[in-house]
Amino acid sequence: MDSLSYLNKYFLRYKKKLALGVLFILISNIAQVFIPIFLREGIDGIQQEVQYDKLFEYGLLIFVAAIIAGVFRFLIRQTIIVVSREIEYDLRQDFWAHIQKLSHRYFQNNSTGNIMAHATNDISAVRMYVGPAVMYSIDTVSKFIIIIAIMITISPLLTFYTLIPLPFLSYFVYQLSKKIHKKFTLIQESFSDLTTRAQENFAGIRVIKSYVREDGEIKNFTEQSEDYLNKTMDKVKIQALFQPILYTIAGLSVIIVVWAGGGMVIENLLTLGDISAFVIFLGMLIWPMIAFGWILNIIQQASASMKRLIKILHEELEIQDSKATRTIINSIKGRIEFKNVSFRYKNDLPDILDNISFSIEPGETIAIIGKTGSGKTTLLNLIPRLFDATNGDVLIDGYKIKEIPLKILRQNVGLVPQETFLFSDTLKNNILYGTKNGNDELVNHVAKISQLDKDVEGFPKGYETMLGERGITLSGGQKQRSCLARALAIDPKILILDDSFSSVDTNTEEEILKQLKEYMKDRTSIIVSHRISTVKDADKILVLHNGRIQEQGNHDELVSLGGIYADLHFKQLLEEELKELS
Ligand SMILES: Nc1ncnc2c1ncn2[C@@H]1O[C@H](COP(=O)(O)OP(=O)(O)OP(=O)(O)O)[C@@H](O)[C@H]1O
Ligand SMILES: [Mg+2]
């Protein structure tokens, strides 16, 4: 339950509204208690002397009490439940803000489904505690105290009899709702599997169709749907028990009141009005007793959910500004130096980068070439600090990279990742994603450099074309060039292209490189590619092999060296010639 104390700071934020809510609960409950009291007076009055105006008077009093109770019930929801929604909102914002700051590594180690479950189910569970559980706890306790106090003044013995079955009510509700919740969790998991499966199916529909796997997918879906159905049925069966048990126990209490109380009336110990009031009091106590069992469950679930949320909220931000950060740095020029840099993804994994040293001056273009898996992407990730080096130093403008404010660093690094990603928004908004006040002029400018402009001329809606799920989907090469345009739009001092032309034909690529050369005159560029044609004009080429720089120099130097690069060069030349022949 400790985890729930984390929420106190949120409660404090709304303490005035909450205090009002508590006051409203008390007013509503007191008004409600007057209903049976007036009824009792009325019934006893009728027995003595029948007077219409007296009857009307009691009727009116009951009506007024009911109206007051009702109005304040409404106000309770307007305060406590509204606060719970506000706290849910605050918590979700804090959670989201924290999630955004978590490192790249966190997202590699935790599945999207998992994080989504925390963001939705866990926050909802906590909301149930903040709202209904708090409201019903105060309601139950205050109602209980007021009603029992009045019942005792009428007859302590009958109060005792009446209360006997009620703890059983709470117990059964507690047990049943616990079981129902367990089943519900299983149902949710099953449903999430079902939707994940469906989603994956739609995303991979081309693969399914081309491998003729439709029947297999239908069978899989049927199995998963059956699982979902069976789990739902399990829950329904337990739920079906709920009401019969409640009514039986509640009914038992009424029998006891009427039986034991009836005897007392016969012996003139109580009046008929007393018994009637007791039956109504009992009715008023039943809901709080049910709520009690239910609240216990909500608190347990909320506590478990809060524990999971706290774990994420306390997750250390692996990469962030620290004491070493020099806040006076507000721009960068683009000199990059790697000094004996080694990197491994985890302590128990081998080094992916091994003692890497090189430097790039502003305005220079460096190219990295190497077999797949040689560590190129890993090396690039160290520049915008998606990861930090395990050993050695990465320096920017002569400063250790940790000394540069993270925001300044990332605002100046235009990264075009190997795997393209665009948001389901317009092409224009995607291109301007990293900018604060981008305009059409900027879009046109960067699209021209990226050779995207001619493609867009063919789109009926031009840059306003919606991308993503429902809009037209771009070709692989168009996506890559859109990502390049997005990186250029932030006016980066350092441009990183991770195999960004793999889906672009060599002629277009050559044109882009030509345009980039002009644009990148005073900026630093790093180009990763598998193609010699892409890298050959770079000021310096690094050949990465098993995480080490095996060769470095310009094109001519590397060709005459006769190593890995020269080998690749001749192979690719041969391929070109063969292509031309065929
Ligand atoms: N998050 C990760 N955790 C553990 N190992 C990883 C991770 N990402 C990459 N690796 C491993 O690091 C090595 C280098 O990967 P990297 O992506 O840097 O290669 P690359 O040179 O960019 O390859 P490619 O040309 O195919 O893009 C690979 O062996 C890969 O399996
Ligand atoms: Mg790569």
PDB file of N, CA and C in Angstrom, residues 411-489:
ATOM      1  N   GLN A 411      19.797  19.452 -31.329  1.00  0.00           N
ATOM      2  CA  GLN A 411      19.245  20.432 -32.274  1.00  0.00           C
ATOM      3  C   GLN A 411      20.187  20.645 -33.454  1.00  0.00           C
ATOM      4  N   ASN A 412      21.438  20.270 -33.255  1.00  0.00           N
ATOM      5  CA  ASN A 412      22.430  20.517 -34.300  1.00  0.00           C
ATOM      6  C   ASN A 412      22.838  19.276 -35.071  1.00  0.00           C
ATOM      7  N   VAL A 413      22.256  18.144 -34.688  1.00  0.00           N
ATOM      8  CA  VAL A 413      22.590  16.910 -35.396  1.00  0.00           C
ATOM      9  C   VAL A 413      21.366  16.476 -36.211  1.00  0.00           C
ATOM     10  N   GLY A 414      21.527  16.467 -37.524  1.00  0.00           N
ATOM     11  CA  GLY A 414      20.449  15.975 -38.385  1.00  0.00           C
ATOM     12  C   GLY A 414      20.711  14.517 -38.693  1.00  0.00           C
ATOM     13  N   LEU A 415      19.915  13.647 -38.076  1.00  0.00           N
ATOM     14  CA  LEU A 415      20.142  12.210 -38.262  1.00  0.00           C
ATOM     15  C   LEU A 415      19.092  11.642 -39.208  1.00  0.00           C
ATOM     16  N   VAL A 416      19.559  11.026 -40.248  1.00  0.00           N
ATOM     17  CA  VAL A 416      18.630  10.310 -41.122  1.00  0.00           C
ATOM     18  C   VAL A 416      18.831   8.830 -40.824  1.00  0.00           C
ATOM     19  N   PRO A 417      17.927   8.239 -40.051  1.00  0.00           N
ATOM     20  CA  PRO A 417      18.168   6.868 -39.602  1.00  0.00           C
ATOM     21  C   PRO A 417      18.066   5.854 -40.736  1.00  0.00           C
ATOM     22  N   GLN A 418      18.658   4.713 -40.457  1.00  0.00           N
ATOM     23  CA  GLN A 418      18.682   3.658 -41.469  1.00  0.00           C
ATOM     24  C   GLN A 418      17.264   3.181 -41.781  1.00  0.00           C
ATOM     25  N   GLU A 419      16.473   3.054 -40.714  1.00  0.00           N
ATOM     26  CA  GLU A 419      15.091   2.649 -40.940  1.00  0.00           C
ATOM     27  C   GLU A 419      14.233   3.905 -40.936  1.00  0.00           C
ATOM     28  N   THR A 420      13.615   4.171 -42.072  1.00  0.00           N
ATOM     29  CA  THR A 420      12.848   5.405 -42.170  1.00  0.00           C
ATOM     30  C   THR A 420      11.635   5.337 -41.266  1.00  0.00           C
ATOM     31  N   PHE A 421      11.300   6.467 -40.685  1.00  0.00           N
ATOM     32  CA  PHE A 421      10.050   6.547 -39.932  1.00  0.00           C
ATOM     33  C   PHE A 421       9.422   7.907 -40.166  1.00  0.00           C
ATOM     34  N   LEU A 422       8.165   7.870 -40.606  1.00  0.00           N
ATOM     35  CA  LEU A 422       7.434   9.131 -40.790  1.00  0.00           C
ATOM     36  C   LEU A 422       6.126   9.029 -40.015  1.00  0.00           C
ATOM     37  N   PHE A 423       5.665  10.149 -39.500  1.00  0.00           N
ATOM     38  CA  PHE A 423       4.417  10.137 -38.734  1.00  0.00           C
ATOM     39  C   PHE A 423       3.222  10.167 -39.681  1.00  0.00           C
ATOM     40  N   SER A 424       2.079   9.683 -39.202  1.00  0.00           N
ATOM     41  CA  SER A 424       0.893   9.767 -40.064  1.00  0.00           C
ATOM     42  C   SER A 424       0.340  11.182 -39.974  1.00  0.00           C
ATOM     43  N   ASP A 425       0.948  12.026 -40.759  1.00  0.00           N
ATOM     44  CA  ASP A 425       0.613  13.447 -40.803  1.00  0.00           C
ATOM     45  C   ASP A 425       0.906  13.885 -42.244  1.00  0.00           C
ATOM     46  N   THR A 426       0.790  15.168 -42.528  1.00  0.00           N
ATOM     47  CA  THR A 426       1.081  15.582 -43.906  1.00  0.00           C
ATOM     48  C   THR A 426       2.590  15.519 -44.153  1.00  0.00           C
ATOM     49  N   LEU A 427       2.952  15.447 -45.418  1.00  0.00           N
ATOM     50  CA  LEU A 427       4.367  15.409 -45.784  1.00  0.00           C
ATOM     51  C   LEU A 427       5.046  16.677 -45.270  1.00  0.00           C
ATOM     52  N   LYS A 428       4.344  17.792 -45.399  1.00  0.00           N
ATOM     53  CA  LYS A 428       4.903  19.073 -44.958  1.00  0.00           C
ATOM     54  C   LYS A 428       5.206  19.038 -43.453  1.00  0.00           C
ATOM     55  N   ASN A 429       4.240  18.592 -42.679  1.00  0.00           N
ATOM     56  CA  ASN A 429       4.463  18.541 -41.230  1.00  0.00           C
ATOM     57  C   ASN A 429       5.576  17.571 -40.857  1.00  0.00           C
ATOM     58  N   ASN A 430       5.717  16.517 -41.636  1.00  0.00           N
ATOM     59  CA  ASN A 430       6.814  15.584 -41.384  1.00  0.00           C
ATOM     60  C   ASN A 430       8.159  16.253 -41.662  1.00  0.00           C
ATOM     61  N   ILE A 431       8.214  16.993 -42.753  1.00  0.00           N
ATOM     62  CA  ILE A 431       9.481  17.642 -43.104  1.00  0.00           C
ATOM     63  C   ILE A 431       9.835  18.713 -42.066  1.00  0.00           C
ATOM     64  N   LEU A 432       8.802  19.411 -41.577  1.00  0.00           N
ATOM     65  CA  LEU A 432       9.067  20.499 -40.620  1.00  0.00           C
ATOM     66  C   LEU A 432       9.082  20.014 -39.169  1.00  0.00           C
ATOM     67  N   TYR A 433       9.071  18.684 -38.971  1.00  0.00           N
ATOM     68  CA  TYR A 433       8.909  18.111 -37.629  1.00  0.00           C
ATOM     69  C   TYR A 433       9.859  18.696 -36.578  1.00  0.00           C
ATOM     70  N   GLY A 434      11.135  18.869 -36.951  1.00  0.00           N
ATOM     71  CA  GLY A 434      12.124  19.308 -35.963  1.00  0.00           C
ATOM     72  C   GLY A 434      12.273  20.821 -35.881  1.00  0.00           C
ATOM     73  N   THR A 435      11.478  21.546 -36.673  1.00  0.00           N
ATOM     74  CA  THR A 435      11.666  22.996 -36.702  1.00  0.00           C
ATOM     75  C   THR A 435      10.626  23.692 -35.837  1.00  0.00           C
ATOM     76  N   LYS A 436      10.942  24.909 -35.431  1.00  0.00           N
ATOM     77  CA  LYS A 436       9.979  25.643 -34.585  1.00  0.00           C
ATOM     78  C   LYS A 436       9.030  26.457 -35.443  1.00  0.00           C
ATOM     79  N   ASN A 437       9.615  27.225 -36.391  1.00  0.00           N
ATOM     80  CA  ASN A 437       8.738  28.030 -37.234  1.00  0.00           C
ATOM     81  C   ASN A 437       9.095  27.846 -38.697  1.00  0.00           C
ATOM     82  N   GLY A 438       8.897  26.640 -39.158  1.00  0.00           N
ATOM     83  CA  GLY A 438       9.193  26.333 -40.554  1.00  0.00           C
ATOM     84  C   GLY A 438       8.103  26.886 -41.452  1.00  0.00           C
ATOM     85  N   ASN A 439       8.443  27.106 -42.700  1.00  0.00           N
ATOM     86  CA  ASN A 439       7.421  27.589 -43.643  1.00  0.00           C
ATOM     87  C   ASN A 439       7.570  26.877 -44.984  1.00  0.00           C
ATOM     88  N   ASP A 440       6.675  27.210 -45.905  1.00  0.00           N
ATOM     89  CA  ASP A 440       6.678  26.544 -47.210  1.00  0.00           C
ATOM     90  C   ASP A 440       8.005  26.733 -47.949  1.00  0.00           C
ATOM     91  N   GLU A 441       8.576  27.908 -47.752  1.00  0.00           N
ATOM     92  CA  GLU A 441       9.838  28.201 -48.432  1.00  0.00           C
ATOM     93  C   GLU A 441      10.911  27.182 -48.025  1.00  0.00           C
ATOM     94  N   LEU A 442      10.956  26.927 -46.700  1.00  0.00           N
ATOM     95  CA  LEU A 442      11.925  25.973 -46.187  1.00  0.00           C
ATOM     96  C   LEU A 442      11.635  24.566 -46.732  1.00  0.00           C
ATOM     97  N   VAL A 443      10.353  24.217 -46.763  1.00  0.00           N
ATOM     98  CA  VAL A 443       9.977  22.896 -47.292  1.00  0.00           C
ATOM     99  C   VAL A 443      10.476  22.756 -48.723  1.00  0.00           C
ATOM    100  N   ASN A 444      10.192  23.772 -49.536  1.00  0.00           N
ATOM    101  CA  ASN A 444      10.619  23.716 -50.939  1.00  0.00           C
ATOM    102  C   ASN A 444      12.128  23.599 -51.059  1.00  0.00           C
ATOM    103  N   HIS A 445      12.817  24.374 -50.226  1.00  0.00           N
ATOM    104  CA  HIS A 445      14.278  24.399 -50.276  1.00  0.00           C
ATOM    105  C   HIS A 445      14.872  23.017 -49.970  1.00  0.00           C
ATOM    106  N   VAL A 446      14.445  22.437 -48.841  1.00  0.00           N
ATOM    107  CA  VAL A 446      15.053  21.146 -48.457  1.00  0.00           C
ATOM    108  C   VAL A 446      14.574  20.015 -49.359  1.00  0.00           C
ATOM    109  N   ALA A 447      13.345  20.148 -49.877  1.00  0.00           N
ATOM    110  CA  ALA A 447      12.844  19.095 -50.777  1.00  0.00           C
ATOM    111  C   ALA A 447      13.635  19.110 -52.083  1.00  0.00           C
ATOM    112  N   LYS A 448      14.064  20.298 -52.464  1.00  0.00           N
ATOM    113  CA  LYS A 448      14.829  20.419 -53.710  1.00  0.00           C
ATOM    114  C   LYS A 448      16.191  19.726 -53.545  1.00  0.00           C
ATOM    115  N   ILE A 449      16.836  19.999 -52.425  1.00  0.00           N
ATOM    116  CA  ILE A 449      18.135  19.361 -52.182  1.00  0.00           C
ATOM    117  C   ILE A 449      17.968  17.839 -52.137  1.00  0.00           C
ATOM    118  N   SER A 450      16.868  17.396 -51.526  1.00  0.00           N
ATOM    119  CA  SER A 450      16.649  15.949 -51.371  1.00  0.00           C
ATOM    120  C   SER A 450      16.083  15.313 -52.637  1.00  0.00           C
ATOM    121  N   GLN A 451      15.912  16.126 -53.676  1.00  0.00           N
ATOM    122  CA  GLN A 451      15.363  15.622 -54.938  1.00  0.00           C
ATOM    123  C   GLN A 451      13.970  15.036 -54.743  1.00  0.00           C
ATOM    124  N   LEU A 452      13.222  15.636 -53.822  1.00  0.00           N
ATOM    125  CA  LEU A 452      11.887  15.139 -53.532  1.00  0.00           C
ATOM    126  C   LEU A 452      10.865  15.971 -54.303  1.00  0.00           C
ATOM    127  N   ASP A 453      11.306  17.188 -54.715  1.00  0.00           N
ATOM    128  CA  ASP A 453      10.358  18.137 -55.321  1.00  0.00           C
ATOM    129  C   ASP A 453       9.659  17.590 -56.549  1.00  0.00           C
ATOM    130  N   LYS A 454      10.415  16.873 -57.396  1.00  0.00           N
ATOM    131  CA  LYS A 454       9.790  16.394 -58.640  1.00  0.00           C
ATOM    132  C   LYS A 454       8.735  15.330 -58.323  1.00  0.00           C
ATOM    133  N   ASP A 455       9.023  14.489 -57.347  1.00  0.00           N
ATOM    134  CA  ASP A 455       8.036  13.470 -56.967  1.00  0.00           C
ATOM    135  C   ASP A 455       6.763  14.137 -56.472  1.00  0.00           C
ATOM    136  N   VAL A 456       6.955  15.176 -55.639  1.00  0.00           N
ATOM    137  CA  VAL A 456       5.794  15.817 -55.003  1.00  0.00           C
ATOM    138  C   VAL A 456       4.927  16.535 -56.037  1.00  0.00           C
ATOM    139  N   GLU A 457       5.564  17.005 -57.120  1.00  0.00           N
ATOM    140  CA  GLU A 457       4.779  17.642 -58.182  1.00  0.00           C
ATOM    141  C   GLU A 457       3.686  16.712 -58.689  1.00  0.00           C
ATOM    142  N   GLY A 458       3.971  15.430 -58.621  1.00  0.00           N
ATOM    143  CA  GLY A 458       3.014  14.435 -59.115  1.00  0.00           C
ATOM    144  C   GLY A 458       1.913  14.109 -58.114  1.00  0.00           C
ATOM    145  N   PHE A 459       2.034  14.582 -56.869  1.00  0.00           N
ATOM    146  CA  PHE A 459       0.990  14.295 -55.863  1.00  0.00           C
ATOM    147  C   PHE A 459      -0.113  15.343 -55.987  1.00  0.00           C
ATOM    148  N   PRO A 460      -1.357  14.927 -56.078  1.00  0.00           N
ATOM    149  CA  PRO A 460      -2.441  15.912 -56.223  1.00  0.00           C
ATOM    150  C   PRO A 460      -2.439  16.952 -55.106  1.00  0.00           C
ATOM    151  N   LYS A 461      -2.114  16.535 -53.894  1.00  0.00           N
ATOM    152  CA  LYS A 461      -2.153  17.513 -52.795  1.00  0.00           C
ATOM    153  C   LYS A 461      -0.773  18.035 -52.419  1.00  0.00           C
ATOM    154  N   GLY A 462       0.214  17.711 -53.223  1.00  0.00           N
ATOM    155  CA  GLY A 462       1.562  18.206 -52.975  1.00  0.00           C
ATOM    156  C   GLY A 462       2.060  17.878 -51.585  1.00  0.00           C
ATOM    157  N   TYR A 463       2.608  18.899 -50.911  1.00  0.00           N
ATOM    158  CA  TYR A 463       3.177  18.669 -49.574  1.00  0.00           C
ATOM    159  C   TYR A 463       2.104  18.473 -48.513  1.00  0.00           C
ATOM    160  N   GLU A 464       0.865  18.740 -48.882  1.00  0.00           N
ATOM    161  CA  GLU A 464      -0.219  18.533 -47.914  1.00  0.00           C
ATOM    162  C   GLU A 464      -0.699  17.083 -47.927  1.00  0.00           C
ATOM    163  N   THR A 465      -0.079  16.246 -48.754  1.00  0.00           N
ATOM    164  CA  THR A 465      -0.467  14.838 -48.826  1.00  0.00           C
ATOM    165  C   THR A 465      -0.313  14.177 -47.456  1.00  0.00           C
ATOM    166  N   MET A 466      -1.357  13.455 -47.055  1.00  0.00           N
ATOM    167  CA  MET A 466      -1.277  12.736 -45.773  1.00  0.00           C
ATOM    168  C   MET A 466      -0.441  11.470 -45.953  1.00  0.00           C
ATOM    169  N   LEU A 467       0.479  11.258 -45.041  1.00  0.00           N
ATOM    170  CA  LEU A 467       1.274  10.035 -45.090  1.00  0.00           C
ATOM    171  C   LEU A 467       0.725   9.049 -44.072  1.00  0.00           C
ATOM    172  N   GLY A 468       1.253   7.854 -44.106  1.00  0.00           N
ATOM    173  CA  GLY A 468       0.897   6.906 -43.057  1.00  0.00           C
ATOM    174  C   GLY A 468      -0.284   6.057 -43.421  1.00  0.00           C
ATOM    175  N   GLU A 469      -0.948   5.610 -42.382  1.00  0.00           N
ATOM    176  CA  GLU A 469      -1.930   4.541 -42.541  1.00  0.00           C
ATOM    177  C   GLU A 469      -2.916   4.757 -43.672  1.00  0.00           C
ATOM    178  N   ARG A 470      -3.614   5.895 -43.624  1.00  0.00           N
ATOM    179  CA  ARG A 470      -4.703   6.035 -44.577  1.00  0.00           C
ATOM    180  C   ARG A 470      -4.314   6.788 -45.841  1.00  0.00           C
ATOM    181  N   GLY A 471      -3.330   7.664 -45.716  1.00  0.00           N
ATOM    182  CA  GLY A 471      -2.935   8.448 -46.888  1.00  0.00           C
ATOM    183  C   GLY A 471      -2.169   7.575 -47.866  1.00  0.00           C
ATOM    184  N   ILE A 472      -1.690   8.188 -48.912  1.00  0.00           N
ATOM    185  CA  ILE A 472      -0.912   7.382 -49.844  1.00  0.00           C
ATOM    186  C   ILE A 472       0.397   7.017 -49.151  1.00  0.00           C
ATOM    187  N   THR A 473       0.882   5.878 -49.490  1.00  0.00           N
ATOM    188  CA  THR A 473       2.134   5.469 -48.881  1.00  0.00           C
ATOM    189  C   THR A 473       3.233   5.787 -49.884  1.00  0.00           C
ATOM    190  N   LEU A 474       4.308   6.305 -49.349  1.00  0.00           N
ATOM    191  CA  LEU A 474       5.403   6.687 -50.241  1.00  0.00           C
ATOM    192  C   LEU A 474       6.226   5.463 -50.623  1.00  0.00           C
ATOM    193  N   SER A 475       6.944   5.584 -51.704  1.00  0.00           N
ATOM    194  CA  SER A 475       7.855   4.501 -52.084  1.00  0.00           C
ATOM    195  C   SER A 475       9.042   4.533 -51.130  1.00  0.00           C
ATOM    196  N   GLY A 476       9.791   3.456 -51.098  1.00  0.00           N
ATOM    197  CA  GLY A 476      10.945   3.372 -50.195  1.00  0.00           C
ATOM    198  C   GLY A 476      11.899   4.546 -50.372  1.00  0.00           C
ATOM    199  N   GLY A 477      12.192   4.879 -51.643  1.00  0.00           N
ATOM    200  CA  GLY A 477      13.136   5.965 -51.930  1.00  0.00           C
ATOM    201  C   GLY A 477      12.554   7.320 -51.551  1.00  0.00           C
ATOM    202  N   GLN A 478      11.226   7.467 -51.756  1.00  0.00           N
ATOM    203  CA  GLN A 478      10.584   8.741 -51.377  1.00  0.00           C
ATOM    204  C   GLN A 478      10.617   8.923 -49.870  1.00  0.00           C
ATOM    205  N   LYS A 479      10.426   7.823 -49.147  1.00  0.00           N
ATOM    206  CA  LYS A 479      10.482   7.897 -47.681  1.00  0.00           C
ATOM    207  C   LYS A 479      11.875   8.340 -47.252  1.00  0.00           C
ATOM    208  N   GLN A 480      12.895   7.713 -47.829  1.00  0.00           N
ATOM    209  CA  GLN A 480      14.265   8.053 -47.439  1.00  0.00           C
ATOM    210  C   GLN A 480      14.554   9.522 -47.708  1.00  0.00           C
ATOM    211  N   ARG A 481      14.069  10.011 -48.857  1.00  0.00           N
ATOM    212  CA  ARG A 481      14.356  11.403 -49.189  1.00  0.00           C
ATOM    213  C   ARG A 481      13.539  12.360 -48.322  1.00  0.00           C
ATOM    214  N   SER A 482      12.326  11.929 -47.897  1.00  0.00           N
ATOM    215  CA  SER A 482      11.542  12.762 -46.969  1.00  0.00           C
ATOM    216  C   SER A 482      12.281  12.875 -45.640  1.00  0.00           C
ATOM    217  N   CYS A 483      12.886  11.755 -45.209  1.00  0.00           N
ATOM    218  CA  CYS A 483      13.634  11.776 -43.950  1.00  0.00           C
ATOM    219  C   CYS A 483      14.860  12.681 -44.073  1.00  0.00           C
ATOM    220  N   LEU A 484      15.474  12.669 -45.264  1.00  0.00           N
ATOM    221  CA  LEU A 484      16.624  13.546 -45.483  1.00  0.00           C
ATOM    222  C   LEU A 484      16.170  15.007 -45.414  1.00  0.00           C
ATOM    223  N   ALA A 485      15.024  15.295 -46.058  1.00  0.00           N
ATOM    224  CA  ALA A 485      14.505  16.667 -46.041  1.00  0.00           C
ATOM    225  C   ALA A 485      14.221  17.097 -44.605  1.00  0.00           C
ATOM    226  N   ARG A 486      13.683  16.196 -43.800  1.00  0.00           N
ATOM    227  CA  ARG A 486      13.367  16.515 -42.410  1.00  0.00           C
ATOM    228  C   ARG A 486      14.637  16.867 -41.637  1.00  0.00           C
ATOM    229  N   ALA A 487      15.710  16.102 -41.912  1.00  0.00           N
ATOM    230  CA  ALA A 487      16.972  16.369 -41.213  1.00  0.00           C
ATOM    231  C   ALA A 487      17.564  17.705 -41.658  1.00  0.00           C
ATOM    232  N   LEU A 488      17.448  18.015 -42.958  1.00  0.00           N
ATOM    233  CA  LEU A 488      18.020  19.270 -43.467  1.00  0.00           C
ATOM    234  C   LEU A 488      17.245  20.476 -42.948  1.00  0.00           C
ATOM    235  N   ALA A 489      15.943  20.278 -42.724  1.00  0.00           N
ATOM    236  CA  ALA A 489      15.091  21.404 -42.315  1.00  0.00           C
ATOM    237  C   ALA A 489      15.502  21.993 -40.976  1.00  0.00           C
TER     238      ALA A 489
END
